[in-house]
XYZ file of C-alpha atoms in Angstrom:
280
model
C -72.284 15.408 76.301
C -68.902 14.867 74.657
C -68.129 11.303 73.663
C -65.047 9.454 74.986
C -63.644 9.391 71.443
C -63.966 13.157 71.157
C -62.283 13.645 74.536
C -59.439 11.354 73.487
C -58.915 13.372 70.303
C -59.056 16.648 72.221
C -56.544 15.507 74.832
C -54.226 14.243 72.113
C -54.435 17.561 70.242
C -53.773 19.576 73.393
C -50.827 17.359 74.268
C -49.286 17.788 70.841
C -49.892 21.560 70.900
C -48.362 21.916 74.358
C -45.385 19.785 73.390
C -44.834 21.834 70.250
C -44.966 25.090 72.203
C -42.567 23.798 74.826
C -40.140 22.664 72.129
C -40.254 26.034 70.364
C -39.728 27.910 73.612
C -37.206 25.553 75.232
C -33.557 26.333 75.840
C -31.680 29.063 77.599
C -31.946 32.663 76.454
C -28.878 34.852 77.053
C -29.157 38.632 76.812
C -26.089 40.729 76.036
C -25.806 44.472 75.723
C -25.528 47.990 77.070
C -27.874 50.283 78.989
C -30.405 50.368 76.148
C -31.017 46.709 77.032
C -30.255 46.838 80.775
C -32.753 49.592 81.631
C -30.886 51.582 84.294
C -33.036 52.932 87.175
C -36.191 51.125 86.020
C -37.694 49.326 89.005
C -37.167 46.712 90.287
C -33.365 46.561 90.122
C -31.396 43.380 89.527
C -29.223 43.239 92.637
C -27.120 40.344 91.359
C -24.869 42.880 89.572
C -25.690 46.256 91.133
C -22.915 48.054 89.284
C -24.599 47.251 85.967
C -27.760 49.170 86.941
C -29.757 46.390 85.344
C -33.515 46.186 85.751
C -35.631 43.086 86.270
C -38.117 44.805 83.959
C -35.711 45.323 81.054
C -36.643 44.063 77.606
C -34.840 40.705 77.997
C -36.912 39.922 81.096
C -40.107 40.968 79.312
C -39.274 38.835 76.275
C -38.230 35.810 78.328
C -41.441 35.991 80.352
C -43.576 36.120 77.216
C -41.640 33.269 75.611
C -41.616 31.179 78.772
C -37.881 30.480 78.634
C -35.105 30.663 81.250
C -33.062 33.847 81.003
C -29.442 34.664 81.737
C -29.297 38.468 81.565
C -25.769 39.888 81.585
C -26.572 43.258 80.022
C -24.715 46.067 81.737
C -25.037 49.832 81.616
C -22.022 51.527 80.103
C -20.963 48.433 78.175
C -19.002 48.747 74.972
C -18.206 45.992 72.507
C -14.863 45.478 74.268
C -16.817 44.408 77.369
C -18.159 41.447 75.445
C -14.642 40.000 75.473
C -13.063 41.389 78.663
C -14.244 42.211 82.200
C -16.155 45.473 82.548
C -15.407 47.840 85.408
C -18.429 49.051 87.377
C -18.900 51.101 90.541
C -19.253 47.895 92.554
C -16.398 46.012 90.937
C -15.694 44.243 87.654
C -18.184 41.939 85.966
C -17.148 39.036 83.707
C -16.969 39.346 79.917
C -20.497 39.072 78.611
C -19.558 36.391 76.089
C -18.668 34.116 79.017
C -22.419 33.676 79.580
C -22.727 31.763 76.287
C -22.343 28.035 75.787
C -23.479 25.177 73.593
C -26.620 25.030 75.763
C -27.631 28.545 74.721
C -30.541 28.527 72.296
C -31.365 32.232 71.951
C -29.168 35.328 72.138
C -30.213 38.968 71.984
C -27.698 41.777 71.871
C -27.920 45.564 71.822
C -24.478 47.135 71.673
C -22.438 49.810 69.939
C -24.121 53.042 70.980
C -21.356 53.750 73.477
C -18.661 52.716 70.999
C -19.766 55.259 68.413
C -20.597 57.911 71.005
C -24.326 58.423 70.453
C -25.256 59.396 74.019
C -22.189 61.575 74.407
C -23.016 63.387 71.188
C -26.635 63.930 72.227
C -25.533 65.299 75.594
C -22.997 67.605 73.989
C -25.728 69.026 71.747
C -27.937 70.199 74.622
C -28.567 73.871 73.917
C -30.384 76.004 76.459
C -29.845 79.197 74.467
C -30.631 78.428 70.809
C -29.897 81.325 68.551
C -27.126 82.417 70.887
C -25.168 79.208 71.202
C -24.276 77.614 67.846
C -25.819 74.374 66.635
C -23.572 71.433 67.434
C -24.130 69.890 64.000
C -21.771 72.528 62.615
C -19.047 71.279 64.944
C -19.665 67.622 64.123
C -19.636 68.234 60.357
C -16.888 70.852 60.150
C -14.654 70.621 57.119
C -17.124 68.451 55.264
C -16.516 65.464 57.546
C -19.441 64.007 59.477
C -17.629 62.766 62.561
C -20.363 60.439 63.780
C -21.062 59.000 60.321
C -17.380 58.284 59.823
C -17.114 56.706 63.263
C -20.125 54.465 62.589
C -18.743 53.404 59.202
C -15.334 52.609 60.685
C -16.888 50.641 63.527
C -19.345 48.623 61.424
C -17.101 45.557 60.875
C -16.727 45.237 64.663
C -20.414 44.336 64.924
C -19.898 41.590 62.377
C -16.893 40.251 64.272
C -18.939 40.212 67.480
C -21.734 38.241 65.830
C -19.173 35.710 64.614
C -17.810 35.439 68.168
C -21.322 34.873 69.526
C -21.909 32.060 67.032
C -18.579 30.498 67.999
C -19.448 30.531 71.718
C -23.099 29.541 71.208
C -23.140 27.369 68.058
C -26.695 26.144 68.656
C -28.261 29.551 69.243
C -30.382 31.839 67.124
C -28.979 35.360 67.397
C -31.015 38.577 67.367
C -29.355 41.976 67.021
C -31.665 44.683 68.356
C -31.314 48.241 67.159
C -31.863 51.576 68.861
C -35.097 53.525 68.878
C -36.653 56.684 67.491
C -35.701 58.995 70.310
C -36.481 62.249 68.515
C -39.137 63.235 65.965
C -38.329 65.407 62.963
C -37.054 68.786 64.225
C -37.216 67.627 67.850
C -39.244 69.437 70.485
C -37.176 72.108 72.224
C -37.273 72.681 75.193
C -38.641 69.244 76.186
C -35.619 67.845 74.401
C -33.250 70.833 74.528
C -31.728 70.398 71.081
C -32.270 72.743 68.177
C -34.200 71.335 65.203
C -31.020 70.869 63.163
C -29.245 69.151 66.039
C -32.217 66.905 66.801
C -32.295 65.783 63.181
C -28.545 65.211 63.199
C -28.609 63.090 66.359
C -31.570 60.964 65.258
C -30.018 60.696 61.810
C -26.853 59.332 63.410
C -28.926 56.811 65.375
C -30.555 55.795 62.098
C -27.128 55.327 60.483
C -26.176 53.097 63.410
C -29.330 51.037 62.929
C -28.650 50.668 59.211
C -25.159 49.376 59.973
C -26.562 46.939 62.542
C -29.106 45.636 60.028
C -26.426 45.097 57.383
C -24.172 43.232 59.774
C -27.007 41.072 61.044
C -27.855 40.055 57.488
C -24.219 39.297 56.705
C -23.472 37.290 59.862
C -26.388 34.913 60.308
C -28.363 37.019 62.786
C -31.799 38.577 62.678
C -32.166 42.331 63.099
C -34.881 43.603 65.453
C -36.118 46.951 64.148
C -36.824 48.969 67.294
C -36.604 52.234 65.349
C -39.694 51.642 63.217
C -41.725 50.192 66.082
C -40.989 53.229 68.260
C -42.013 55.913 65.767
C -44.557 58.081 67.563
C -43.173 57.095 70.968
C -40.217 59.496 71.146
C -39.115 61.632 74.102
C -41.471 64.418 73.032
C -44.618 62.412 73.712
C -46.667 62.303 76.909
C -45.930 59.847 79.734
C -47.514 56.518 78.960
C -47.000 57.087 75.239
C -43.275 57.735 75.063
C -40.865 54.826 75.238
C -37.807 56.958 75.982
C -37.000 59.681 78.491
C -35.535 63.071 77.680
C -32.829 64.952 79.576
C -35.170 65.453 82.523
C -37.061 62.164 82.949
C -40.760 62.084 83.782
C -40.502 58.452 84.913
C -38.041 56.423 86.953
C -35.521 55.782 84.194
C -32.178 57.094 83.036
C -32.174 60.217 80.848
C -32.003 59.474 77.112
C -32.883 55.813 77.737
C -35.936 53.569 77.477
C -38.465 53.789 80.295
C -40.600 50.941 81.669
C -43.244 51.491 78.985
C -40.584 51.314 76.304
C -39.078 48.161 77.759
C -42.475 46.456 77.796
C -43.052 47.253 74.138
C -39.497 46.480 73.035
C -39.632 43.213 74.965
C -42.895 42.306 73.235
C -41.335 43.145 69.866
C -38.303 40.971 70.616
C -40.514 38.101 71.803
C -42.657 38.349 68.664
C -39.529 38.333 66.482
C -38.081 35.312 68.264
C -41.362 33.442 68.256
C -42.307 34.414 64.711
């Protein structure tokens, strides 16, 4: 039988542990970002902003649940960095600037943004090639004249990420900020026809995603934010893998998710990664 003194010590220890956990996990979490964070078409939908095609199973919801913190999720499919500062038009009407969700009460911010600004999805879509060997590789078009169009666009846009992080800190001065990158969508040389890009084009598109992630990491380090490395965590979970293993869908999805976007499996793992980074 446990002695009263032992029970008193145990209760005191549990109380202190619980209090410490609550303190670490307290405070509002605000999620900002584009469709890579919002999870379009993943069930169940968030009907509070139907035009944003936001899921209640997106990575912010997963992370908030694991951390045990209240969440304000204003991620929105199609968002660009401009939509952080100004209203975003959607099919069901405009939504407020995402930065309006921040305040001095905000304690944690995650953001995934920039893929639409630098044209990653558009480039991937334009590189779809159903007749390789007949139709030319799109990498030749994107690098014509010795100029890598996507690389130059990413380099020119990089300071905008830094400016956004500064704006987040200004609106949420008491928050820790986490800048989440984009994933490993394609393995080396791709997997035509599952992902209908030629090997050269697959490497070019993933290489451009990697350049984007490198820019995000640099800006996070320079502007008092922590970078969440989704790319490394998602190696081996690209669009070429089997359902249940892959975190991202290809042009023709095998799960209820948007093409070229994370699926529910991916959101669960990315959310766990974000939660571990925040809690670590």
